[in-house]
């Protein structure tokens, strides 16, 4: 699809380049970077979007330098519009940290040199990412939901060496650090805390529902979370995450300070992150945990009723099939109604004033925890047509119920795109060589697009009514600085059998071993399941005992990635977190193996429900949901190979359907445009030559 070249905003009256161009060039020079036409095109498009308030989708390939591509025009716009604010939202903490510690300071230095002005910036995270002074000073909560005092933790830390004493030591260190932060003007951000476990952090932080609020909390005047909010309200540029952006949309703009524009980086993740923020789960263990926490403040009959509802929920879940719940008379819905009733009575008792006394902070927090169970149970019992409710089973904890929105398009369209200018950018926004699928998932309509491009008509999108006002948007692909056809080979193993449900065949395992041998290790294996990754690792280790094959689950993922990066001939096999979360340029990664097209599980209830909604509206459910999901992962996974202009290698897809199935062309068009072959010997020879040169 041909992309329209967007006219850049006007330059200065003296004919010089626009301010954002001069700032971008200065910032790039300041970090020793090189001129990149795609980065300039992106900066021009972002500046234009901010100027005329049109939403923008920008695909910027790896190596474009997209962070400075949007920071330069955003910061210049802030200098020209005092009092306005721009929010930058990322999917990952890693990018958030990179922006705060590297890219934003470099861009601000350039803005100051060029304009003489320097906007303020702030990082804003969810409440549980900051220490809570009430928990720090008055005690935390055990895994069973009961309160544990500061004195108890100190005694635990002094006891003999045990997991509990280690926990106590961690918590005491966190408390000392948090107090120091409070005294010195910090906000006690978890990323800056001393080393600790999740259990330890739980003792010094508070979930959003359990926060008493600055007006009720005895430490409200010195609340560290409120301090972080104050810093954000005084900054022109605020860096946050997709989840907080979603929460802000769902709760009427209460999570973020007022802002005029949003730049969404890693935008290919946005729909999944918004879906996650709008999802919930309910388990018997959860009901029991909050019930035990609240029991001190409840009468015997109310407490017993709540705990018994957990038993009824467990029995009902055991009777349900592991699939979507659609029958309002099913045992699960009846049990959810029972939990709802018991939780409502408990909340009423916990929030009331007994004998004229106001509830204690601990009682109010217990009420908030029970209130969360009440809300989830009520949502599940309602079986809204805009929700999907289903039952699943965990190996350790047993059965539980989940609820997720059928679509987030309506929420995004009304509460995000309808209020302010949005710029979305990623290396993988075009799927099947078209922005349409990504735009449709976000609630944008083809008819509202005001630049050239193929029409993509979304079907079955909740919230995309024909009566909605137009939401104008543009799209731009600035390309990539890499020459993929020269740097990479896409090998599709056409001769291998089509993958089935019985695991990998011997032919596929042997193919993996031979490819790894030819590459001399240096392989990132991306597998559709943990079982497949482990089976491949066992087979290759047996066939190639001199090579080191790491597999996800052998150690913490950060440690495995560190070893893969630092040991050139080591290989790493794993699942979904490796498809998008590994950035290893150079000879360490010269072969990326994808065992099969990463379609979602065919029995996954949310996927099935979304496909059915599209089909009921007259669309193609498989292409709109399953194929689009696979296309995004293939684009991300194959993009692990070439991370800089000197990288060379092979992406090997061991699934012949990529070239034999009718949907194959759509999937291939979503991947980097590498030279393609199905000739195994050609690929083996190329890998051998690369291994010899490394």
XYZ file of C-alpha atoms in Angstrom:
694
model
C 0.000 0.000 0.000
C 1.427 3.359 -1.001
C 1.769 5.808 1.886
C 1.199 9.514 1.420
C 4.127 11.798 2.249
C 2.848 14.252 4.828
C 3.888 17.867 4.333
C 6.111 19.040 7.213
C 5.024 22.004 9.322
C 6.203 25.402 8.170
C 9.738 26.502 9.030
C 10.831 29.815 10.454
C 10.147 33.061 8.593
C 13.816 33.292 7.651
C 13.502 30.051 5.703
C 15.403 27.910 8.215
C 14.277 24.419 9.160
C 11.318 24.035 11.538
C 12.239 24.125 15.217
C 11.660 20.426 15.735
C 14.077 19.612 12.882
C 16.809 21.758 14.425
C 16.232 20.207 17.850
C 16.263 16.695 16.378
C 19.504 17.294 14.495
C 21.105 18.789 17.615
C 19.990 15.870 19.786
C 21.231 13.281 17.292
C 24.576 15.059 17.016
C 24.777 15.252 20.802
C 24.627 11.473 21.159
C 26.937 10.838 18.192
C 24.128 9.513 15.998
C 23.711 9.569 12.237
C 21.213 11.348 10.001
C 18.191 9.119 9.338
C 15.602 10.149 6.741
C 12.919 8.029 8.425
C 13.488 9.796 11.735
C 13.086 13.186 10.032
C 9.880 12.040 8.308
C 8.505 10.810 11.607
C 9.348 14.051 13.420
C 7.640 16.071 10.665
C 4.506 13.917 10.890
C 4.341 14.170 14.699
C 4.792 17.956 14.547
C 1.987 18.174 11.980
C -0.308 15.982 14.118
C 0.232 18.205 17.160
C -0.340 21.315 15.059
C -3.608 20.310 13.361
C -4.852 17.813 15.989
C -5.122 14.780 13.745
C -4.398 11.325 15.186
C -1.353 9.613 13.701
C -0.139 6.015 13.309
C 3.589 5.789 12.507
C 5.383 2.573 11.678
C 9.069 3.167 12.341
C 11.308 0.164 11.807
C 14.012 -0.916 14.238
C 16.946 1.476 14.030
C 14.882 4.508 13.044
C 15.414 6.238 16.369
C 11.725 6.734 16.975
C 12.110 8.002 20.567
C 13.884 11.181 19.450
C 11.592 11.208 16.409
C 8.609 11.978 18.645
C 10.374 13.657 21.585
C 11.865 16.503 19.529
C 8.557 17.750 18.063
C 6.675 17.121 21.319
C 9.107 19.138 23.424
C 9.281 21.973 20.888
C 5.464 22.049 20.842
C 5.478 22.370 24.632
C 7.823 25.368 24.453
C 5.373 27.011 22.040
C 2.292 26.179 24.147
C 3.024 27.036 27.806
C 0.735 25.295 30.246
C -0.047 22.364 27.948
C 1.044 18.794 28.603
C 2.071 15.764 26.527
C 1.934 12.215 27.911
C 4.254 9.489 26.586
C 3.000 5.950 27.323
C 5.155 2.820 26.960
C 4.342 -0.865 27.340
C 7.528 -1.884 29.141
C 9.424 -0.588 32.151
C 12.657 -1.039 30.178
C 11.662 1.572 27.589
C 10.260 3.820 30.312
C 13.646 3.744 32.058
C 15.515 4.329 28.787
C 13.397 7.383 28.061
C 13.786 8.843 31.556
C 17.508 8.228 31.918
C 18.782 8.699 28.361
C 16.511 9.851 25.536
C 14.551 12.597 27.312
C 17.631 14.264 28.905
C 19.343 14.254 25.475
C 16.270 15.787 23.837
C 15.849 18.383 26.608
C 19.500 19.441 26.285
C 18.939 19.969 22.562
C 15.717 21.923 23.143
C 17.510 24.201 25.584
C 20.408 24.802 23.185
C 18.083 25.579 20.273
C 15.205 27.437 21.955
C 16.613 28.600 25.264
C 13.762 26.843 27.086
C 13.679 23.540 28.972
C 10.324 21.897 29.752
C 10.035 19.832 32.922
C 9.332 16.105 32.746
C 8.121 13.515 35.223
C 7.640 9.745 35.360
C 4.264 8.563 36.652
C 3.414 4.947 37.501
C 0.595 3.029 39.108
C 0.036 3.378 42.856
C 1.525 -0.001 43.776
C 4.875 1.055 42.274
C 5.442 3.463 45.176
C 5.937 2.746 48.863
C 2.940 3.474 51.113
C 3.865 5.230 54.358
C 0.897 3.658 56.158
C 2.231 0.178 55.326
C 5.819 1.260 56.004
C 5.057 2.647 59.456
C 2.040 0.692 60.668
C 2.503 -2.763 59.139
C 1.779 -4.838 56.076
C -0.359 -7.810 55.127
C 0.470 -11.522 55.046
C -0.219 -13.744 52.041
C -3.268 -15.014 53.940
C -4.603 -11.464 54.129
C -4.041 -10.872 57.866
C -2.216 -7.807 59.165
C 1.430 -8.037 60.253
C 2.847 -5.248 62.368
C 6.185 -3.477 62.040
C 7.294 -4.964 65.391
C 6.413 -8.479 64.211
C 8.483 -8.010 61.065
C 11.453 -6.736 63.058
C 11.259 -9.796 65.305
C 11.063 -12.053 62.255
C 14.174 -10.435 60.772
C 16.110 -11.135 63.998
C 15.121 -14.820 64.045
C 17.124 -17.729 62.641
C 17.989 -17.978 58.950
C 14.749 -18.904 57.205
C 12.603 -17.650 54.343
C 10.598 -15.643 56.885
C 13.690 -14.015 58.397
C 14.982 -13.177 54.913
C 11.630 -11.575 54.172
C 11.788 -9.574 57.378
C 15.290 -8.357 56.532
C 14.161 -7.257 53.066
C 11.139 -5.440 54.439
C 13.167 -3.610 57.082
C 15.600 -2.473 54.376
C 12.710 -1.269 52.243
C 11.198 0.611 55.174
C 14.479 2.331 55.957
C 14.856 3.279 52.283
C 11.269 4.578 52.075
C 11.721 6.729 55.173
C 14.917 8.136 53.690
C 13.054 8.903 50.458
C 10.321 10.686 52.395
C 12.868 12.743 54.318
C 14.938 13.740 51.281
C 12.153 14.618 48.848
C 11.993 11.358 46.883
C 8.873 9.422 45.888
C 10.061 5.876 46.771
C 9.713 4.433 43.271
C 10.142 0.652 43.339
C 12.693 0.776 40.517
C 15.042 2.705 42.813
C 14.578 0.418 45.826
C 17.181 -1.961 47.279
C 17.026 -5.573 46.039
C 13.837 -7.275 47.179
C 11.243 -9.941 46.387
C 7.644 -9.423 45.343
C 6.550 -10.627 48.790
C 8.655 -7.963 50.474
C 7.354 -5.171 48.252
C 3.789 -6.253 49.028
C 4.497 -5.371 52.671
C 5.342 -1.734 51.907
C 2.941 -0.910 49.057
C -0.831 -0.792 48.711
C -3.216 -1.777 45.877
C -5.185 1.130 44.483
C -8.512 -0.137 45.878
C -7.110 -0.340 49.408
C -5.625 3.155 49.500
C -7.457 5.249 52.092
C -6.925 8.479 50.175
C -4.937 11.494 51.277
C -7.885 12.944 53.240
C -8.395 9.850 55.416
C -4.858 8.467 55.714
C -2.930 9.576 58.824
C 0.095 10.134 56.562
C -1.836 11.793 53.745
C 0.100 15.065 54.039
C 3.369 13.278 53.235
C 1.999 10.611 50.850
C 4.678 9.617 48.340
C 2.142 8.654 45.674
C 0.489 12.062 45.916
C 3.919 13.643 45.659
C 4.540 11.793 42.397
C 1.144 13.049 41.164
C 2.058 16.620 42.132
C 5.308 16.332 40.193
C 3.393 15.124 37.139
C 0.895 17.981 37.409
C 3.752 20.488 37.331
C 5.547 18.877 34.358
C 5.002 19.499 30.657
C 6.059 15.983 29.635
C 4.793 12.988 31.618
C 6.073 9.454 30.979
C 3.739 6.640 32.011
C 2.650 3.164 30.887
C -0.160 1.695 28.795
C -1.948 0.304 31.856
C -2.220 3.704 33.547
C -3.402 5.208 30.264
C -6.131 2.530 30.173
C -7.108 3.145 33.798
C -7.324 6.864 33.073
C -9.699 6.124 30.182
C -11.844 3.731 32.224
C -12.180 6.024 35.241
C -12.962 9.361 33.653
C -9.482 10.854 33.483
C -8.628 10.522 37.189
C -5.302 8.669 36.889
C -3.336 11.182 34.780
C -3.097 14.971 34.936
C -4.881 16.959 32.217
C -3.083 16.649 28.898
C -3.493 17.777 25.314
C -1.710 14.923 23.495
C -0.512 11.340 24.014
C 2.358 9.557 22.294
C 1.923 5.793 22.588
C 5.223 3.985 22.038
C 5.279 0.193 21.601
C 1.740 0.747 20.318
C 1.416 -2.806 18.982
C 0.965 -3.790 22.660
C -1.735 -1.252 23.465
C -4.854 -3.357 22.789
C -3.494 -6.254 24.864
C -2.496 -3.938 27.723
C -5.842 -2.157 27.756
C -7.605 -5.531 27.668
C -5.495 -6.654 30.610
C -6.293 -3.533 32.611
C -10.009 -4.051 31.960
C -9.925 -7.756 32.908
C -10.389 -9.451 36.279
C -10.409 -12.874 37.890
C -12.257 -14.536 40.753
C -11.098 -17.583 42.684
C -12.141 -19.340 45.890
C -8.708 -18.564 47.364
C -9.223 -14.861 46.704
C -12.601 -14.831 48.443
C -11.178 -16.776 51.394
C -8.186 -14.436 51.663
C -10.254 -11.247 51.860
C -12.758 -12.977 54.133
C -10.041 -13.885 56.654
C -8.694 -10.353 56.465
C -12.106 -8.868 57.222
C -13.245 -11.407 59.826
C -11.936 -9.338 62.767
C -14.328 -6.520 61.891
C -17.416 -8.602 61.036
C -20.107 -10.345 63.000
C -19.879 -14.137 63.004
C -22.790 -14.653 60.619
C -21.578 -12.136 58.017
C -18.012 -13.494 58.142
C -19.224 -17.096 57.925
C -21.467 -16.266 54.980
C -18.547 -14.759 53.060
C -16.253 -17.719 53.764
C -18.972 -20.226 52.860
C -19.511 -18.444 49.547
C -15.900 -19.292 48.694
C -16.661 -22.995 49.221
C -19.729 -22.740 46.999
C -17.667 -21.017 44.323
C -15.089 -23.823 44.453
C -17.779 -26.488 44.071
C -19.407 -24.643 41.167
C -16.119 -24.164 39.326
C -15.376 -27.881 39.628
C -18.720 -28.616 37.942
C -18.083 -26.254 35.008
C -16.377 -27.112 31.717
C -13.187 -25.170 30.962
C -14.803 -22.810 28.473
C -16.828 -19.629 28.122
C -19.767 -19.195 30.490
C -22.927 -18.120 28.659
C -25.770 -19.773 30.603
C -27.193 -17.464 33.302
C -28.515 -20.525 35.118
C -25.139 -22.305 35.237
C -23.662 -23.340 38.611
C -20.928 -20.736 38.266
C -23.301 -17.811 37.748
C -25.372 -18.952 40.726
C -22.179 -19.147 42.826
C -21.033 -15.713 41.618
C -24.399 -14.307 42.702
C -23.874 -15.922 46.110
C -20.404 -14.355 46.438
C -21.848 -11.005 45.342
C -24.546 -11.134 48.015
C -22.141 -12.155 50.786
C -19.554 -9.546 49.776
C -22.184 -6.797 49.627
C -23.282 -7.584 53.179
C -19.653 -7.580 54.340
C -18.899 -4.226 52.684
C -21.991 -2.720 54.269
C -20.886 -3.926 57.692
C -17.279 -2.817 57.226
C -18.122 0.693 56.072
C -20.732 1.364 58.737
C -20.020 3.178 62.012
C -20.402 0.876 65.004
C -21.294 2.800 68.159
C -20.561 6.102 66.456
C -16.895 5.217 65.904
C -15.357 5.718 62.502
C -13.826 2.613 60.886
C -10.088 2.220 61.499
C -7.627 2.404 58.580
C -7.255 -1.379 58.708
C -11.044 -1.827 58.554
C -11.355 0.552 55.607
C -8.624 -1.328 53.730
C -10.373 -4.630 54.443
C -13.609 -3.108 53.130
C -11.834 -2.073 49.932
C -10.477 -5.607 49.426
C -13.959 -7.116 49.889
C -15.380 -4.408 47.629
C -13.108 -5.528 44.824
C -14.458 -9.087 45.150
C -17.984 -7.643 45.125
C -17.359 -5.709 41.892
C -15.833 -8.687 40.072
C -18.533 -11.110 41.217
C -21.241 -8.650 40.155
C -19.635 -8.187 36.730
C -19.323 -11.940 36.185
C -22.847 -12.686 37.384
C -24.212 -10.104 34.944
C -22.845 -11.875 31.817
C -22.828 -8.614 29.838
C -22.831 -9.078 26.038
C -19.753 -6.808 26.001
C -17.850 -9.155 28.337
C -16.435 -12.656 28.012
C -16.518 -14.816 31.154
C -14.762 -18.170 31.233
C -13.403 -20.855 33.552
C -9.783 -21.939 33.535
C -7.528 -24.111 35.671
C -4.064 -23.510 37.093
C -1.779 -26.400 37.915
C -1.099 -25.266 41.486
C -4.089 -23.241 42.584
C -6.931 -25.014 40.821
C -9.886 -23.496 39.005
C -10.796 -19.825 38.710
C -12.989 -17.576 36.588
C -11.868 -14.753 34.293
C -13.673 -11.833 32.690
C -12.379 -9.615 29.874
C -13.965 -7.115 27.487
C -15.066 -8.522 24.139
C -13.477 -5.449 22.522
C -11.660 -2.352 23.748
C -12.294 -0.456 20.504
C -15.266 1.452 21.914
C -13.384 2.447 25.071
C -10.387 3.636 23.068
C -12.508 5.505 20.552
C -14.668 7.359 23.076
C -12.305 7.923 26.000
C -8.869 8.205 24.369
C -9.152 9.292 20.730
C -12.223 11.415 21.336
C -10.545 13.696 23.871
C -7.040 14.553 22.635
C -4.429 14.106 19.890
C -2.956 10.602 19.852
C 0.269 9.506 18.143
C 0.830 5.736 18.040
C 4.186 4.336 16.982
C 5.818 0.929 16.737
C 7.992 -1.104 14.409
C 4.986 -3.362 13.736
C 1.751 -1.453 13.175
C 1.201 -2.595 9.582
C -0.153 -6.126 9.426
C -0.529 -7.682 6.018
C 1.073 -4.476 4.666
C -1.904 -2.450 5.928
C -2.520 -0.201 8.924
C -6.192 -1.209 8.861
C -6.145 -4.165 11.274
C -4.277 -2.205 13.967
C -6.490 0.850 13.465
C -9.693 -1.208 13.649
C -8.648 -2.885 16.887
C -8.189 0.584 18.369
C -11.620 1.788 17.239
C -10.466 3.908 14.290
C -12.512 3.599 11.097
C -11.253 3.484 7.523
C -13.662 6.186 6.393
C -12.160 8.652 8.902
C -8.672 8.286 7.487
C -7.695 11.541 5.784
C -4.591 10.435 3.887
C -4.319 7.909 1.074
C -4.443 4.187 1.734
C -6.419 1.025 1.220
C -9.766 0.829 2.927
C -10.007 -1.692 5.734
C -13.536 -2.104 7.005
C -13.645 -3.460 10.571
C -16.488 -5.801 11.391
C -17.948 -6.660 14.768
C -16.210 -3.799 16.581
C -18.190 -2.825 19.663
C -18.364 0.947 19.903
C -17.700 1.706 16.214
C -21.225 2.810 15.406
C -22.106 4.379 12.083
C -23.591 7.264 14.067
C -20.315 8.057 15.856
C -18.720 11.407 14.994
C -15.635 11.134 12.778
C -12.229 10.667 14.420
C -9.754 11.824 11.719
C -6.446 9.972 11.550
C -3.420 9.557 9.326
C -0.885 6.778 8.880
C 2.737 6.839 7.802
C 5.355 4.129 7.274
C 8.813 5.714 7.486
C 10.527 2.450 6.604
C 13.673 1.046 8.158
C 17.338 1.973 7.836
C 18.122 -1.722 7.342
C 18.410 -3.509 3.988
C 16.515 -6.636 5.000
C 16.835 -8.374 1.638
C 20.615 -8.064 1.826
C 20.959 -8.719 5.563
C 18.533 -11.584 6.109
C 17.125 -14.805 4.670
C 13.603 -15.989 5.438
C 13.650 -19.773 5.218
C 10.274 -21.516 5.112
C 10.636 -25.269 5.598
C 8.094 -26.239 2.961
C 9.076 -29.919 3.000
C 8.288 -30.431 6.685
C 4.934 -31.830 7.831
C 2.201 -29.411 8.869
C 2.272 -28.941 12.672
C -0.371 -30.871 14.598
C -1.567 -31.087 18.181
C 0.685 -33.997 19.126
C 3.866 -31.981 19.564
C 6.801 -31.593 17.233
C 7.601 -34.400 14.839
C 11.015 -36.050 14.620
C 11.540 -34.322 11.267
C 11.099 -30.900 12.876
C 13.384 -31.742 15.808
C 16.086 -32.978 13.426
C 15.712 -29.825 11.322
C 16.202 -27.658 14.408
C 19.334 -29.558 15.390
C 20.850 -29.261 11.911
C 20.139 -25.545 11.690
C 21.674 -24.916 15.116
C 24.695 -26.995 14.099
C 25.142 -24.995 10.908
C 24.941 -21.715 12.839
C 27.428 -22.918 15.458
C 24.874 -22.138 18.146
C 24.018 -18.396 17.993
C 20.317 -19.283 17.878
C 17.209 -17.738 19.366
C 14.443 -20.338 19.326
C 10.907 -18.950 19.505
C 8.378 -21.657 20.295
C 4.614 -21.769 20.543
C 4.617 -23.499 23.945
C 6.898 -24.267 26.869
C 6.554 -27.974 26.112
C 7.801 -27.458 22.559
C 10.750 -25.341 23.721
C 11.757 -27.949 26.284
C 11.441 -30.831 23.810
C 13.604 -28.988 21.295
C 16.209 -28.152 23.940
C 16.437 -31.787 25.079
C 16.822 -33.017 21.495
C 19.452 -30.469 20.465
C 21.480 -30.976 23.637
C 21.559 -34.698 22.878
C 22.514 -34.186 19.232
C 25.017 -31.358 19.834
C 26.524 -31.940 23.292
C 29.356 -29.434 22.734
C 26.963 -26.516 22.341
C 25.203 -24.745 25.209
C 21.412 -24.689 24.844
C 19.569 -22.595 27.399
C 15.820 -23.006 27.832
C 13.285 -20.711 29.443
C 12.671 -22.037 32.935
C 16.297 -23.060 33.539
C 16.835 -19.792 35.444
C 15.389 -16.293 35.665
C 14.781 -14.892 32.187
C 17.089 -11.929 32.847
C 19.946 -14.305 33.677
C 19.293 -16.469 30.605
C 19.244 -13.390 28.382
C 22.478 -12.125 29.931
C 24.220 -15.414 29.197
C 22.832 -15.564 25.666
C 24.135 -12.049 25.030
C 27.577 -12.565 26.561
C 28.299 -16.097 25.276
C 28.346 -15.889 21.442
C 27.870 -19.589 20.668
C 25.129 -20.131 23.263
C 21.531 -20.631 22.116
C 18.340 -19.680 23.940
C 14.965 -21.405 23.476
C 11.742 -20.035 24.924
C 8.191 -18.829 24.471
C 6.174 -15.613 24.273
C 8.360 -13.338 26.431
C 11.258 -13.927 24.025
C 9.221 -13.055 20.923
C 9.170 -9.388 21.897
C 11.542 -8.885 24.795
C 15.034 -9.763 23.545
C 17.335 -7.273 21.811
C 20.653 -8.937 20.946
C 22.520 -7.360 18.020
C 25.642 -8.900 16.503
C 26.986 -12.406 15.961
C 25.347 -13.729 19.149
C 22.065 -14.111 17.228
C 22.455 -15.202 13.612
C 19.556 -17.651 13.515
C 15.981 -17.166 14.693
C 13.867 -20.340 14.649
C 10.063 -20.119 14.743
C 8.589 -23.586 15.215
C 5.076 -22.820 13.956
C 2.766 -19.958 13.052
C 1.824 -18.480 16.468
C -1.937 -18.605 16.223
C -3.775 -18.254 19.543
C -4.987 -21.495 21.066
C -8.021 -22.696 19.082
C -9.966 -23.281 22.308
C -9.053 -19.973 23.988
C -12.418 -18.499 25.063
C -11.649 -14.811 24.482
C -10.289 -15.493 20.997
C -13.284 -17.652 20.116
C -15.701 -14.996 21.379
C -14.005 -12.249 19.386
C -13.945 -14.370 16.229
C -17.643 -15.154 16.647
C -18.485 -11.456 17.096
C -16.727 -10.600 13.833
C -18.386 -13.497 11.989
C -21.834 -12.562 13.343
C -21.288 -9.077 11.902
C -20.494 -10.543 8.486
C -16.702 -10.419 8.683
C -13.963 -13.048 8.623
C -13.355 -13.931 12.262
C -10.269 -16.009 11.599
C -8.482 -13.303 9.600
C -9.569 -10.445 11.861
C -8.545 -12.127 15.113
C -6.380 -15.244 14.833
C -4.419 -14.315 11.701
C -3.899 -10.747 12.921
C -2.614 -12.058 16.259
C -0.195 -14.394 14.471
C 0.921 -11.659 12.069
C 1.892 -9.370 14.925
C 3.921 -12.060 16.682
C 5.628 -13.108 13.444
C 6.573 -9.491 12.782
C 7.944 -9.112 16.291
C 9.679 -12.492 16.380
C 11.405 -12.234 13.005
C 12.424 -8.697 13.941
C 14.735 -10.145 16.615
C 17.305 -11.003 13.920
C 18.390 -7.648 12.489
C 18.985 -5.044 15.179
C 21.726 -3.000 13.460
C 23.057 -2.432 9.935
C 25.883 -4.991 10.260
C 23.688 -7.886 11.415
C 23.287 -10.907 9.122
C 21.378 -14.125 9.526
C 18.407 -16.391 8.902
C 14.826 -16.489 10.149
C 13.706 -20.116 9.827
C 9.955 -20.767 9.965
C 9.354 -24.505 10.316
C 5.699 -24.310 9.319
C 4.930 -24.878 5.610
C 1.559 -23.166 5.944
C 3.385 -19.843 5.694
C 3.701 -20.472 1.940
C 1.022 -23.075 1.268
C -2.042 -21.641 3.080
C -4.231 -18.891 1.611
C -3.532 -16.657 4.606
C 0.230 -17.112 4.176
C 0.647 -14.023 1.998
C -0.991 -11.857 4.678
C 1.396 -13.229 7.305
C 4.509 -12.873 5.136
C 3.594 -9.288 4.264
C 3.677 -8.518 8.000
C 7.279 -9.722 8.390
C 10.503 -7.892 7.452
C 11.054 -8.120 3.692
C 13.921 -10.618 3.680
C 15.060 -12.741 0.734
C 12.939 -15.891 0.860
C 13.778 -19.498 0.070
C 12.616 -23.014 0.854
C 15.948 -24.555 -0.185
C 17.390 -26.126 2.931
C 20.891 -26.632 1.574
C 21.162 -22.962 0.595
C 20.293 -21.967 4.145
C 22.674 -24.476 5.735
C 25.484 -23.150 3.546
C 24.725 -19.535 4.420
C 24.698 -20.291 8.140
C 27.990 -22.176 7.913
C 29.654 -19.214 6.196
C 28.311 -16.800 8.806
C 29.562 -19.057 11.618
C 33.027 -19.191 10.088
C 33.158 -15.411 9.760
C 31.942 -14.742 13.315
